[in-house]
């Protein structure tokens, strides 16, 4: 491409970039306005930042509670996903045993069962076992949902670890569990980070599983909380925008610092068979 | 690689003479025999929790759901009704709309793949500001559909910024989320806005494997950009393109619930229903779990076709490595 052509292309791309950012900027701007300001002029940039909306959304609307719920559930789910996923990935990639191939294919097949397909029977299973509307129930649902993906990526990552490293550790007298703890966990760190961030985003961003598993109001996760805002604050747009902003900021921060790892995780599935 | 062991003291998966020697040496002690057994079981112990969870909470519910779909709701709860639920589904205008909308998504799929593909091409060719564009475009992909939906509720409101902007250039106003003929396109548009960054990043990973000398050669031969895309980039990236097609389709079929729930609730006049939203309504709102299970089974069959496609793509990718 010639130099001039590149600049010609860059202009619509810049406009598209603007269109990508603008909705967020607009929402943040609205969150900082008073209701009166919003009704009078919704577009102008506020000259004074009104943090009261954020305070209201955080406090009396209950976003603080939802935020804590989300944090707890996501942390526990991601921990379990990484633990179980790396254990299974190690076994499937570096420990030959009878049936390992069948299990890997089974895991791959489970990847293609979307939650919507199993949500009716799953909610019945959860109700029968008394796990519905409990934190362990939601955590278990998230682990079940994202485990096939986690196992798949950890297995492909561990396949790239030279077999000699594992063999050498075994010769040194390590048990299989010792190899897992002393070799596979430390060596898997980049993959654990990428997969862990993606799993955290999936769990944090989910709404359908949380809606189904946690019916009571004080068990709401942050995303379910945002959907409930919509009904409650239709005529108070700045408070609504503040709730949305509170839910978006953690993701924005993770994105700013860990963009590379997120992209690595997304593309790992596309390049590795 | 040995896949099974004949000698009971040799640990499984221990290739190489040195390792076997080490085992023999240790086998003199009784403790080593116990350890040998625990070592042999180790792979199963490591994989058991994952298998248990996947079987109990994904595969078993899948079977249970298919079974549900052949039973009745309400008074007929638990009794076999054959294909009655499926017949009712086909008769339900809302489910018909949901399937028609899946068809619409399939038709729009090439657009949803071409946009990130073209943008990735320009970023790969290093247009001014390509690094910045890459970061910005990818960002919406990490946002929850709920947040995206909430933001676009504001943007697409009848008195919202988009109509204001259109008014300023002498167009509109359009009732983006209130007009049955417009709302589904608005929602798909938002879905594409929210996910094109994901596909873009996958495309860029594909470009990283592209032999740049091919492009240089094409340029030396005087090929235009269009010719380069058509004759060099598309053939070289065919695998990536297939992967993006399949993942975008899966995303459209299974990750639009949040958008629908927040933006339209399936309306106006049921025009934005998708199978996943239909399942949700029948299960949660209408108390028709068996009918919902039948819809789930239909969605699963659609996904199965897409999934088998994906596996064949992954297989081919594995072979060419």
Short mmCIF file of N, CA and C in Angstrom, two decimals, chain B residues 232-307:
data_model
loop_
_atom_site.label_atom_id
_atom_site.label_comp_id
_atom_site.label_asym_id
_atom_site.label_seq_id
_atom_site.Cartn_x
_atom_site.Cartn_y
_atom_site.Cartn_z
N UNK B 232 -3.66 -13.49 -2.21
CA UNK B 232 -2.61 -13.86 -1.26
C UNK B 232 -3.17 -14.04 0.14
N UNK B 233 -3.84 -13.01 0.65
CA UNK B 233 -4.24 -13.03 2.06
C UNK B 233 -5.31 -14.08 2.31
N UNK B 234 -6.39 -14.07 1.53
CA UNK B 234 -7.49 -15.01 1.82
C UNK B 234 -7.05 -16.47 1.70
N UNK B 235 -6.33 -16.86 0.63
CA UNK B 235 -5.89 -18.26 0.61
C UNK B 235 -4.96 -18.63 1.77
N UNK B 236 -4.05 -17.71 2.15
CA UNK B 236 -3.11 -18.05 3.23
C UNK B 236 -3.79 -18.13 4.57
N UNK B 237 -4.85 -17.36 4.75
CA UNK B 237 -5.50 -17.31 6.06
C UNK B 237 -6.79 -18.13 6.08
N UNK B 238 -6.93 -19.06 5.15
CA UNK B 238 -8.22 -19.74 5.05
C UNK B 238 -8.62 -20.40 6.37
N UNK B 239 -7.62 -20.95 7.07
CA UNK B 239 -7.93 -21.60 8.33
C UNK B 239 -8.44 -20.62 9.38
N UNK B 240 -7.75 -19.48 9.48
CA UNK B 240 -8.18 -18.46 10.43
C UNK B 240 -9.59 -17.99 10.09
N UNK B 241 -9.83 -17.81 8.79
CA UNK B 241 -11.14 -17.32 8.37
C UNK B 241 -12.23 -18.31 8.78
N UNK B 242 -11.97 -19.61 8.56
CA UNK B 242 -12.95 -20.62 8.96
C UNK B 242 -13.18 -20.57 10.46
N UNK B 243 -12.09 -20.46 11.21
CA UNK B 243 -12.20 -20.42 12.67
C UNK B 243 -13.06 -19.24 13.10
N UNK B 244 -12.82 -18.07 12.49
CA UNK B 244 -13.60 -16.88 12.86
C UNK B 244 -15.07 -17.06 12.50
N UNK B 245 -15.33 -17.65 11.34
CA UNK B 245 -16.71 -17.92 10.93
C UNK B 245 -17.43 -18.74 12.01
N UNK B 246 -16.79 -19.83 12.42
CA UNK B 246 -17.46 -20.73 13.36
C UNK B 246 -17.61 -20.07 14.73
N UNK B 247 -16.55 -19.42 15.22
CA UNK B 247 -16.66 -18.83 16.57
C UNK B 247 -17.64 -17.66 16.57
N UNK B 248 -17.69 -16.90 15.47
CA UNK B 248 -18.65 -15.79 15.41
C UNK B 248 -20.07 -16.33 15.43
N UNK B 249 -20.29 -17.43 14.70
CA UNK B 249 -21.61 -18.03 14.66
C UNK B 249 -22.01 -18.52 16.06
N UNK B 250 -21.08 -19.20 16.73
CA UNK B 250 -21.37 -19.69 18.08
C UNK B 250 -21.69 -18.50 18.99
N UNK B 251 -20.90 -17.44 18.87
CA UNK B 251 -21.14 -16.26 19.68
C UNK B 251 -22.53 -15.68 19.45
N UNK B 252 -22.92 -15.62 18.18
CA UNK B 252 -24.25 -15.06 17.87
C UNK B 252 -25.36 -15.95 18.42
N UNK B 253 -25.14 -17.27 18.42
CA UNK B 253 -26.18 -18.18 18.88
C UNK B 253 -26.27 -18.26 20.39
N UNK B 254 -25.18 -17.98 21.09
CA UNK B 254 -25.18 -18.25 22.52
C UNK B 254 -24.79 -17.09 23.41
N UNK B 255 -24.38 -15.96 22.85
CA UNK B 255 -23.96 -14.91 23.78
C UNK B 255 -24.73 -13.62 23.57
N UNK B 256 -25.90 -13.71 22.93
CA UNK B 256 -26.69 -12.50 22.76
C UNK B 256 -27.77 -12.35 23.81
N UNK B 257 -27.86 -13.33 24.71
CA UNK B 257 -28.91 -13.27 25.72
C UNK B 257 -28.87 -11.96 26.51
N UNK B 258 -27.66 -11.61 26.97
CA UNK B 258 -27.51 -10.40 27.78
C UNK B 258 -28.03 -9.17 27.05
N UNK B 259 -27.68 -9.07 25.74
CA UNK B 259 -28.14 -7.93 24.95
C UNK B 259 -29.66 -7.91 24.85
N UNK B 260 -30.23 -9.08 24.52
CA UNK B 260 -31.69 -9.14 24.36
C UNK B 260 -32.38 -8.81 25.67
N UNK B 261 -31.85 -9.37 26.75
CA UNK B 261 -32.46 -9.19 28.06
C UNK B 261 -32.49 -7.72 28.46
N UNK B 262 -31.39 -7.02 28.17
CA UNK B 262 -31.29 -5.63 28.59
C UNK B 262 -31.91 -4.68 27.58
N UNK B 263 -31.72 -4.96 26.27
CA UNK B 263 -32.11 -3.96 25.27
C UNK B 263 -33.57 -4.05 24.86
N UNK B 264 -34.07 -5.28 24.60
CA UNK B 264 -35.41 -5.36 23.99
C UNK B 264 -36.36 -6.29 24.72
N UNK B 265 -35.85 -7.17 25.60
CA UNK B 265 -36.67 -8.22 26.21
C UNK B 265 -37.44 -9.00 25.14
N UNK B 266 -36.80 -9.22 24.00
CA UNK B 266 -37.43 -9.99 22.94
C UNK B 266 -38.35 -9.17 22.05
N UNK B 267 -38.72 -7.98 22.49
CA UNK B 267 -39.66 -7.17 21.75
C UNK B 267 -38.97 -6.31 20.73
N UNK B 268 -39.58 -5.38 20.09
CA UNK B 268 -41.02 -5.14 20.08
C UNK B 268 -41.77 -6.21 19.26
N UNK B 269 -42.93 -6.58 19.79
CA UNK B 269 -43.78 -7.60 19.16
C UNK B 269 -43.03 -8.91 18.94
N UNK B 270 -42.14 -9.24 19.85
CA UNK B 270 -41.42 -10.51 19.74
C UNK B 270 -40.45 -10.60 18.59
N UNK B 271 -40.12 -9.43 17.98
CA UNK B 271 -39.31 -9.48 16.76
C UNK B 271 -37.85 -9.79 17.01
N UNK B 272 -37.36 -9.66 18.23
CA UNK B 272 -35.94 -9.90 18.47
C UNK B 272 -35.70 -11.20 19.24
N UNK B 273 -36.64 -12.13 19.18
CA UNK B 273 -36.44 -13.42 19.83
C UNK B 273 -35.33 -14.21 19.14
N UNK B 274 -34.53 -14.90 19.97
CA UNK B 274 -33.60 -15.90 19.49
C UNK B 274 -33.89 -17.15 20.31
N UNK B 275 -33.47 -18.35 19.83
CA UNK B 275 -33.78 -19.56 20.59
C UNK B 275 -33.41 -19.47 22.07
N UNK B 276 -32.21 -18.88 22.36
CA UNK B 276 -31.78 -18.84 23.76
C UNK B 276 -32.74 -18.00 24.60
N UNK B 277 -33.27 -16.92 24.03
CA UNK B 277 -34.20 -16.09 24.79
C UNK B 277 -35.53 -16.80 24.96
N UNK B 278 -35.95 -17.53 23.93
CA UNK B 278 -37.18 -18.31 23.99
C UNK B 278 -37.10 -19.36 25.11
N UNK B 279 -35.95 -20.03 25.20
CA UNK B 279 -35.76 -21.03 26.26
C UNK B 279 -35.92 -20.37 27.62
N UNK B 280 -35.27 -19.22 27.76
CA UNK B 280 -35.30 -18.51 29.04
C UNK B 280 -36.74 -18.15 29.43
N UNK B 281 -37.50 -17.62 28.49
CA UNK B 281 -38.87 -17.19 28.78
C UNK B 281 -39.75 -18.40 29.13
N UNK B 282 -39.64 -19.47 28.34
CA UNK B 282 -40.49 -20.63 28.61
C UNK B 282 -40.17 -21.26 29.95
N UNK B 283 -38.86 -21.27 30.29
CA UNK B 283 -38.46 -21.89 31.56
C UNK B 283 -38.81 -20.99 32.74
N UNK B 284 -38.39 -19.73 32.65
CA UNK B 284 -38.47 -18.87 33.82
C UNK B 284 -39.81 -18.15 33.96
N UNK B 285 -40.38 -17.71 32.83
CA UNK B 285 -41.57 -16.87 32.89
C UNK B 285 -42.85 -17.69 32.70
N UNK B 286 -42.84 -18.63 31.77
CA UNK B 286 -44.06 -19.35 31.41
C UNK B 286 -44.22 -20.66 32.17
N UNK B 287 -43.17 -21.05 32.89
CA UNK B 287 -43.20 -22.31 33.63
C UNK B 287 -43.49 -23.49 32.71
N UNK B 288 -42.80 -23.52 31.57
CA UNK B 288 -42.95 -24.62 30.63
C UNK B 288 -41.59 -25.29 30.42
N UNK B 289 -41.02 -25.91 31.46
CA UNK B 289 -39.66 -26.47 31.32
C UNK B 289 -39.55 -27.52 30.22
N UNK B 290 -40.59 -28.33 30.01
CA UNK B 290 -40.48 -29.37 28.99
C UNK B 290 -40.43 -28.76 27.59
N UNK B 291 -41.27 -27.73 27.37
CA UNK B 291 -41.23 -27.03 26.08
C UNK B 291 -39.87 -26.36 25.89
N UNK B 292 -39.39 -25.75 26.99
CA UNK B 292 -38.06 -25.11 26.93
C UNK B 292 -37.00 -26.15 26.59
N UNK B 293 -37.12 -27.36 27.13
CA UNK B 293 -36.13 -28.40 26.85
C UNK B 293 -36.16 -28.80 25.38
N UNK B 294 -37.35 -28.82 24.80
CA UNK B 294 -37.45 -29.13 23.37
C UNK B 294 -36.72 -28.05 22.56
N UNK B 295 -36.93 -26.78 22.94
CA UNK B 295 -36.24 -25.69 22.25
C UNK B 295 -34.73 -25.83 22.45
N UNK B 296 -34.31 -26.23 23.67
CA UNK B 296 -32.89 -26.45 23.95
C UNK B 296 -32.32 -27.51 23.02
N UNK B 297 -33.08 -28.57 22.83
CA UNK B 297 -32.59 -29.66 21.99
C UNK B 297 -32.42 -29.18 20.55
N UNK B 298 -33.37 -28.37 20.09
CA UNK B 298 -33.23 -27.82 18.74
C UNK B 298 -31.98 -26.95 18.65
N UNK B 299 -31.78 -26.09 19.67
CA UNK B 299 -30.59 -25.23 19.67
C UNK B 299 -29.33 -26.10 19.69
N UNK B 300 -29.38 -27.19 20.48
CA UNK B 300 -28.21 -28.06 20.55
C UNK B 300 -27.90 -28.68 19.19
N UNK B 301 -28.94 -29.08 18.46
CA UNK B 301 -28.70 -29.66 17.14
C UNK B 301 -28.04 -28.64 16.22
N UNK B 302 -28.50 -27.39 16.30
CA UNK B 302 -27.88 -26.34 15.49
C UNK B 302 -26.40 -26.21 15.88
N UNK B 303 -26.16 -26.18 17.22
CA UNK B 303 -24.79 -26.04 17.70
C UNK B 303 -23.92 -27.22 17.30
N UNK B 304 -24.53 -28.42 17.27
CA UNK B 304 -23.78 -29.62 16.94
C UNK B 304 -23.20 -29.51 15.54
N UNK B 305 -24.03 -29.02 14.62
CA UNK B 305 -23.56 -28.85 13.25
C UNK B 305 -22.38 -27.88 13.23
N UNK B 306 -22.56 -26.75 13.94
CA UNK B 306 -21.49 -25.76 14.00
C UNK B 306 -20.26 -26.36 14.67
N UNK B 307 -20.47 -27.11 15.75
CA UNK B 307 -19.37 -27.69 16.51
C UNK B 307 -18.58 -28.71 15.71
#
